[in-house]
CSV table of N, CA, C and O in Angstrom, one decimal:
chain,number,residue,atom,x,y,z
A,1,UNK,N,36.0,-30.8,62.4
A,1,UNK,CA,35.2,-31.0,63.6
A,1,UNK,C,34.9,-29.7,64.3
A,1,UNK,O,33.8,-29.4,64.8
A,2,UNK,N,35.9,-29.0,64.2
A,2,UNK,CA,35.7,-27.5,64.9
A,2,UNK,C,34.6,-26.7,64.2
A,2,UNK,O,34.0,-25.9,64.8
A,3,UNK,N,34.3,-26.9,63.1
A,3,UNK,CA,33.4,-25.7,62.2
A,3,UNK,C,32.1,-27.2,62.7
A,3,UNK,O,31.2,-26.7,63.4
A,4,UNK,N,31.9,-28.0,62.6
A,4,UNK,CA,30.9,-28.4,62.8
A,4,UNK,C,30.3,-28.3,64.6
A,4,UNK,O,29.1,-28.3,64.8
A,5,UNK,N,31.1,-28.2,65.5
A,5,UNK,CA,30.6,-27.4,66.7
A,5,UNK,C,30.5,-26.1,66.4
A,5,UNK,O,29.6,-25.8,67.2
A,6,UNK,N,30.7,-25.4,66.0
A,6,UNK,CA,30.7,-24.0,66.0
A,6,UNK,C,29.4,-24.0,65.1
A,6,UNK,O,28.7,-22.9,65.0
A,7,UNK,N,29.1,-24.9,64.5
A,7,UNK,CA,28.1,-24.0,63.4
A,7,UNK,C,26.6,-24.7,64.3
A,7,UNK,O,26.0,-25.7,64.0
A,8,UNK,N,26.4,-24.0,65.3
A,8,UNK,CA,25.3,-24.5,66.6
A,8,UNK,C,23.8,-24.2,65.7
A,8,UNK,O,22.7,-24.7,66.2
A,9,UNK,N,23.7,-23.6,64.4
A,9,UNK,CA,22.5,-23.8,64.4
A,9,UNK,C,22.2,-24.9,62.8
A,9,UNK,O,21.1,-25.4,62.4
A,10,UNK,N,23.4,-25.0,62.4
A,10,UNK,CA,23.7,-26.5,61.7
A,10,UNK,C,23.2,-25.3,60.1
A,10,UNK,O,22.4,-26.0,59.4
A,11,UNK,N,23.3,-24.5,59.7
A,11,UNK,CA,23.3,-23.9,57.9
A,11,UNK,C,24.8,-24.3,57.6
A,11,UNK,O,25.2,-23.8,56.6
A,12,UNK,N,25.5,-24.9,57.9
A,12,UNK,CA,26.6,-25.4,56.7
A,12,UNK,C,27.7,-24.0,56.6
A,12,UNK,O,28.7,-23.8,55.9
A,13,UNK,N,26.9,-23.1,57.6
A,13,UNK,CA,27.8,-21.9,57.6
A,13,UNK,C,28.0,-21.3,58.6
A,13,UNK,O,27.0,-21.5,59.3
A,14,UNK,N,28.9,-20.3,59.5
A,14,UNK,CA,29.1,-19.8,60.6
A,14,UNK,C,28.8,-18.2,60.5
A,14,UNK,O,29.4,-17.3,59.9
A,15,UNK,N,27.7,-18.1,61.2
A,15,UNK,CA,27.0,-16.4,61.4
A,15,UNK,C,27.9,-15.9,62.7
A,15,UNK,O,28.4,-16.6,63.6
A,16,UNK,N,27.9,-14.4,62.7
A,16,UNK,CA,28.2,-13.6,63.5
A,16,UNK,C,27.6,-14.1,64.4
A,16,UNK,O,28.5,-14.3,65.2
A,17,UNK,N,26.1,-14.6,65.3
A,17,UNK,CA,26.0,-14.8,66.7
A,17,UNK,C,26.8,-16.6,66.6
A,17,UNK,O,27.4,-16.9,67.6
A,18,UNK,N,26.8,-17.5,65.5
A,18,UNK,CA,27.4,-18.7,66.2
A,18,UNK,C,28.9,-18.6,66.3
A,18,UNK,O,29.3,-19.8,66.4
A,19,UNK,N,29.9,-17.6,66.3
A,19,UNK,CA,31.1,-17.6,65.8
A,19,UNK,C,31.1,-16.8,68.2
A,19,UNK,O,31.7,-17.2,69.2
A,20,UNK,N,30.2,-15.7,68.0
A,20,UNK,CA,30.2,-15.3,68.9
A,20,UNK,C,29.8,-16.4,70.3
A,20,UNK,O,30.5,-16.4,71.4
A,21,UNK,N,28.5,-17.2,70.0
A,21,UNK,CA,28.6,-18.3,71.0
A,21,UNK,C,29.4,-19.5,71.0
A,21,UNK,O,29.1,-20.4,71.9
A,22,UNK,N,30.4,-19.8,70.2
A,22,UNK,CA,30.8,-20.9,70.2
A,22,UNK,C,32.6,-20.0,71.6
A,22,UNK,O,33.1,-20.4,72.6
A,23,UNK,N,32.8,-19.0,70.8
A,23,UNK,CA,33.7,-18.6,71.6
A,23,UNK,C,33.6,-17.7,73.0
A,23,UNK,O,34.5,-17.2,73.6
A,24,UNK,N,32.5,-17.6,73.5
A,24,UNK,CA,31.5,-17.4,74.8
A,24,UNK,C,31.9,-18.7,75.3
A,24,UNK,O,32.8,-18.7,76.1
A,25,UNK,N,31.2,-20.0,74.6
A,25,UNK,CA,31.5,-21.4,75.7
A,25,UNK,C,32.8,-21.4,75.8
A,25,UNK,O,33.2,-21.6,76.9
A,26,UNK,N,33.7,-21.2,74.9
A,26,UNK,CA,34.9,-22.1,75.5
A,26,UNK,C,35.9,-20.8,76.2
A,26,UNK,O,37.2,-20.8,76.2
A,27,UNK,N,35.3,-20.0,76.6
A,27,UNK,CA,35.6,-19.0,77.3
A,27,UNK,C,35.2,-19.1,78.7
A,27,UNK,O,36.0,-19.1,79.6
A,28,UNK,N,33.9,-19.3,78.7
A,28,UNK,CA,33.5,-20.3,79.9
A,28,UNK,C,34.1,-21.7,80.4
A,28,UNK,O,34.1,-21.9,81.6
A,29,UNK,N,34.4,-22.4,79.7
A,29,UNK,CA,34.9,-23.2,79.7
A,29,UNK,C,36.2,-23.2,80.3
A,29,UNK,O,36.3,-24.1,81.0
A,30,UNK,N,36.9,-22.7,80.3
A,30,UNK,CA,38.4,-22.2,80.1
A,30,UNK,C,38.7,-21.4,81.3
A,30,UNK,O,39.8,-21.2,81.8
A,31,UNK,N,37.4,-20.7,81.9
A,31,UNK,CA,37.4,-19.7,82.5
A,31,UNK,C,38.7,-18.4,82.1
A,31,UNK,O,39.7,-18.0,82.7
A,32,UNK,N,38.1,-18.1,80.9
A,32,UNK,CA,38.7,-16.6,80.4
A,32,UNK,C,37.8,-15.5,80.4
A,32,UNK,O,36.7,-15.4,80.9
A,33,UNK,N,38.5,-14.5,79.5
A,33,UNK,CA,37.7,-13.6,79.8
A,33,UNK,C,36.4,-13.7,78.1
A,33,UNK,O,36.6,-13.9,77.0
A,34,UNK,N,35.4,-13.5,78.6
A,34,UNK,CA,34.4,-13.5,77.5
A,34,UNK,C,34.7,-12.4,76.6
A,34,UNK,O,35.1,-11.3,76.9
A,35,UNK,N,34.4,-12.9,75.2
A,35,UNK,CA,34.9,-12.5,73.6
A,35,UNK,C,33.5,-11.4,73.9
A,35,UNK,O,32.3,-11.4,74.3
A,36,UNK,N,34.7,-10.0,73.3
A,36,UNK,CA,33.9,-8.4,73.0
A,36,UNK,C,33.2,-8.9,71.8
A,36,UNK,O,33.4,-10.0,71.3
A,37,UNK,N,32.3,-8.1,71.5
A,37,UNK,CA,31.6,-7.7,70.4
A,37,UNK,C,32.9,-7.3,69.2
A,37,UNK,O,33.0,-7.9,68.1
A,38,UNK,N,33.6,-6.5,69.6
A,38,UNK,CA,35.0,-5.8,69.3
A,38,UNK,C,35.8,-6.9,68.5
A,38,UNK,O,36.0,-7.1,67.3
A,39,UNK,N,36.2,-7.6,69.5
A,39,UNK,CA,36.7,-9.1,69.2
A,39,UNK,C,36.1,-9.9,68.0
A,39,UNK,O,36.7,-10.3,67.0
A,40,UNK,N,35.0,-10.2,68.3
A,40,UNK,CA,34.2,-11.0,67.4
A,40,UNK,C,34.2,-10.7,66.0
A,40,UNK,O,34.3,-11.5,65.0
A,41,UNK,N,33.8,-8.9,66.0
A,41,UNK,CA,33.7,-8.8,65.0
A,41,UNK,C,35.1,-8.4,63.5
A,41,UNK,O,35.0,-8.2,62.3
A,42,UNK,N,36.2,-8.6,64.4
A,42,UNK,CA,37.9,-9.0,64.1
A,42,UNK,C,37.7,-9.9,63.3
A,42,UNK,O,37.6,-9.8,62.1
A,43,UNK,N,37.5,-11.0,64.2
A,43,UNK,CA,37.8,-12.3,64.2
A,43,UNK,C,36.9,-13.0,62.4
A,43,UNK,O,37.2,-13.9,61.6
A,44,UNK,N,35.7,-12.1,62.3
A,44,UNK,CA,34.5,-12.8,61.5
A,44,UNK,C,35.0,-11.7,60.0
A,44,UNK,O,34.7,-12.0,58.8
A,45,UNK,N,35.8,-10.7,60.2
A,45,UNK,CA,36.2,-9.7,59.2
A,45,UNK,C,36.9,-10.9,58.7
A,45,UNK,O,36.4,-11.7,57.9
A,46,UNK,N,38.4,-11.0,59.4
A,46,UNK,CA,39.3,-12.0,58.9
A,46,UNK,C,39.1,-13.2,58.2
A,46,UNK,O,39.9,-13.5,57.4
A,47,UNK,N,38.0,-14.1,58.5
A,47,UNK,CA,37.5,-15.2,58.6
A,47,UNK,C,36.6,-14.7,57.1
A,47,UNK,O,37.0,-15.5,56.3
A,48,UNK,N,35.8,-14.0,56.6
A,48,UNK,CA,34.6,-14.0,55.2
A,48,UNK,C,35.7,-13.2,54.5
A,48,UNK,O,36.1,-12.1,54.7
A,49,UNK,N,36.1,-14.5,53.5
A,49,UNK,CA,37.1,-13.9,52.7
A,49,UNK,C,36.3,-13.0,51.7
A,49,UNK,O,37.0,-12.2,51.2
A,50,UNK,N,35.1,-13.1,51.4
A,50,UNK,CA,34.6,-13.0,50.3
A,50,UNK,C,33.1,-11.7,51.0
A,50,UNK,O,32.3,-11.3,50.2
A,51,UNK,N,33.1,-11.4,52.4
A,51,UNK,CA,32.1,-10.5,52.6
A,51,UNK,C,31.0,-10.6,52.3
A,51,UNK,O,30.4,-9.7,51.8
A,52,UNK,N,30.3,-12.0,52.5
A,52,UNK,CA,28.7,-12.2,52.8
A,52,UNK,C,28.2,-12.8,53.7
A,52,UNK,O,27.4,-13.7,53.6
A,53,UNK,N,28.7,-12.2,55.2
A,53,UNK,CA,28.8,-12.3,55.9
A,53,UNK,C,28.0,-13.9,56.8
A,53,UNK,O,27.3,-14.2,57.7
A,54,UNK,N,28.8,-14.7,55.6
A,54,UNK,CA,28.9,-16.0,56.2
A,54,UNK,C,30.0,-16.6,56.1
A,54,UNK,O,30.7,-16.3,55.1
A,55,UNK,N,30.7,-17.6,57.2
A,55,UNK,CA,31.8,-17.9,57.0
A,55,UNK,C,31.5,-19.7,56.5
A,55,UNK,O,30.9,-20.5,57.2
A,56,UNK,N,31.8,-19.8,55.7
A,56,UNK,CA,31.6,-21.1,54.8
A,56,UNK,C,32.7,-22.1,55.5
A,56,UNK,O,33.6,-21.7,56.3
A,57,UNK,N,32.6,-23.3,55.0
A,57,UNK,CA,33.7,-24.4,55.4
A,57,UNK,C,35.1,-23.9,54.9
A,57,UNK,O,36.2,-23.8,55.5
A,58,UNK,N,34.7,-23.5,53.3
A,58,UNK,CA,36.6,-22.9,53.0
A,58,UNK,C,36.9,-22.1,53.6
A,58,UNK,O,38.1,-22.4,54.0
A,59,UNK,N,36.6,-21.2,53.9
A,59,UNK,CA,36.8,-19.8,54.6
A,59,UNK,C,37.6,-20.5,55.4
A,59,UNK,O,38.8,-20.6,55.2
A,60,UNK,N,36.8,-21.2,56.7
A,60,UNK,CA,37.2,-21.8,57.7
A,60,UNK,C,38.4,-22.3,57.3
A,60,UNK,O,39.5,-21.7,57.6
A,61,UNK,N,38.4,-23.6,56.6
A,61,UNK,CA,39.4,-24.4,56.4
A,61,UNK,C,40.9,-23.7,56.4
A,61,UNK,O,42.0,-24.0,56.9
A,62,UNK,N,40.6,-22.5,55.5
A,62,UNK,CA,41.8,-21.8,55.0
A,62,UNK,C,42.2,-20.8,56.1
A,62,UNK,O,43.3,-20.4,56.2
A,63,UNK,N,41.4,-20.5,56.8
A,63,UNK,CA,42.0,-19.7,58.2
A,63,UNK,C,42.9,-20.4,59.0
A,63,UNK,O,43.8,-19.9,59.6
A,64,UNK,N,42.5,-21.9,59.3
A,64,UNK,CA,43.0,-22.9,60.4
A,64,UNK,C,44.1,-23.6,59.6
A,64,UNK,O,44.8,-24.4,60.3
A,65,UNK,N,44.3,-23.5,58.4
A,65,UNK,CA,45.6,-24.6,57.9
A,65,UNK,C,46.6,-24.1,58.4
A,65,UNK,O,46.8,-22.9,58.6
A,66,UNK,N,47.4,-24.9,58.7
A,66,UNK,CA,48.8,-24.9,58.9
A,66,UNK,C,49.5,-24.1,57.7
A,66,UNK,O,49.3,-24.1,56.5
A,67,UNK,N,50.5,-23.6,58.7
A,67,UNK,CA,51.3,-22.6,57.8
A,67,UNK,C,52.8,-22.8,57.9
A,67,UNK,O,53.5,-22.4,58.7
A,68,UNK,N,53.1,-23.8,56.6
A,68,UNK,CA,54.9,-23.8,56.8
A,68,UNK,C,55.2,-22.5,56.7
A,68,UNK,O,54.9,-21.6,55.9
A,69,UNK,N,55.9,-22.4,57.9
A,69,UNK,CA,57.4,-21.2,57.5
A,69,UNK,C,58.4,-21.8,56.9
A,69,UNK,O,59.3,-21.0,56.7
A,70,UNK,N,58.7,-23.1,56.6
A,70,UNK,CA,60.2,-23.3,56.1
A,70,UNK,C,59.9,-23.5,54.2
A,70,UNK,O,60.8,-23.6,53.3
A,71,UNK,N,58.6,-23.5,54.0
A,71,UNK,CA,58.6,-23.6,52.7
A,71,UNK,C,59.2,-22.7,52.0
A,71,UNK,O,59.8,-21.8,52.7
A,72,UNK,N,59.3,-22.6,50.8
A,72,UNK,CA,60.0,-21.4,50.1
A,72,UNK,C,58.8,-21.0,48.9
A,72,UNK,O,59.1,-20.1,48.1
């Protein structure tokens, strides 16, 4: 549900400005401090596993899963 609010202009994929406006709102929202350019572009490195600078559903998926620490 989160990649489908974030993807505000609906391509099935998340661009550098919707990754940037989706975390603007809930910055506002939240009343924090608004996401740098700096930030953003961290955040969008980490996130395109693959460098075409779109972040696809897997991309997503696999940034946000849960991560056992107790597995082995």
């Amino acid at each position: 549900m989160a990649f489908q609010i974030a993807d505000i202009k609906g391509f099935n994929y998340l661009d550098w400005d919707s990754i940037f406006v989706f975390y603007k709102k809930e910055a506002l929202k939240h009343k924090s401090a608004l996401p740098t350019k700096k930030r953003i572009n961290g955040i969008f490195r980490r996130l395109d596993l693959n460098a075409d600078c779109k972040i696809a559903f897997n991309e997503f998926a696999e940034a946000v899963k849960p991560v056992d620490i107790y597995s082995s």
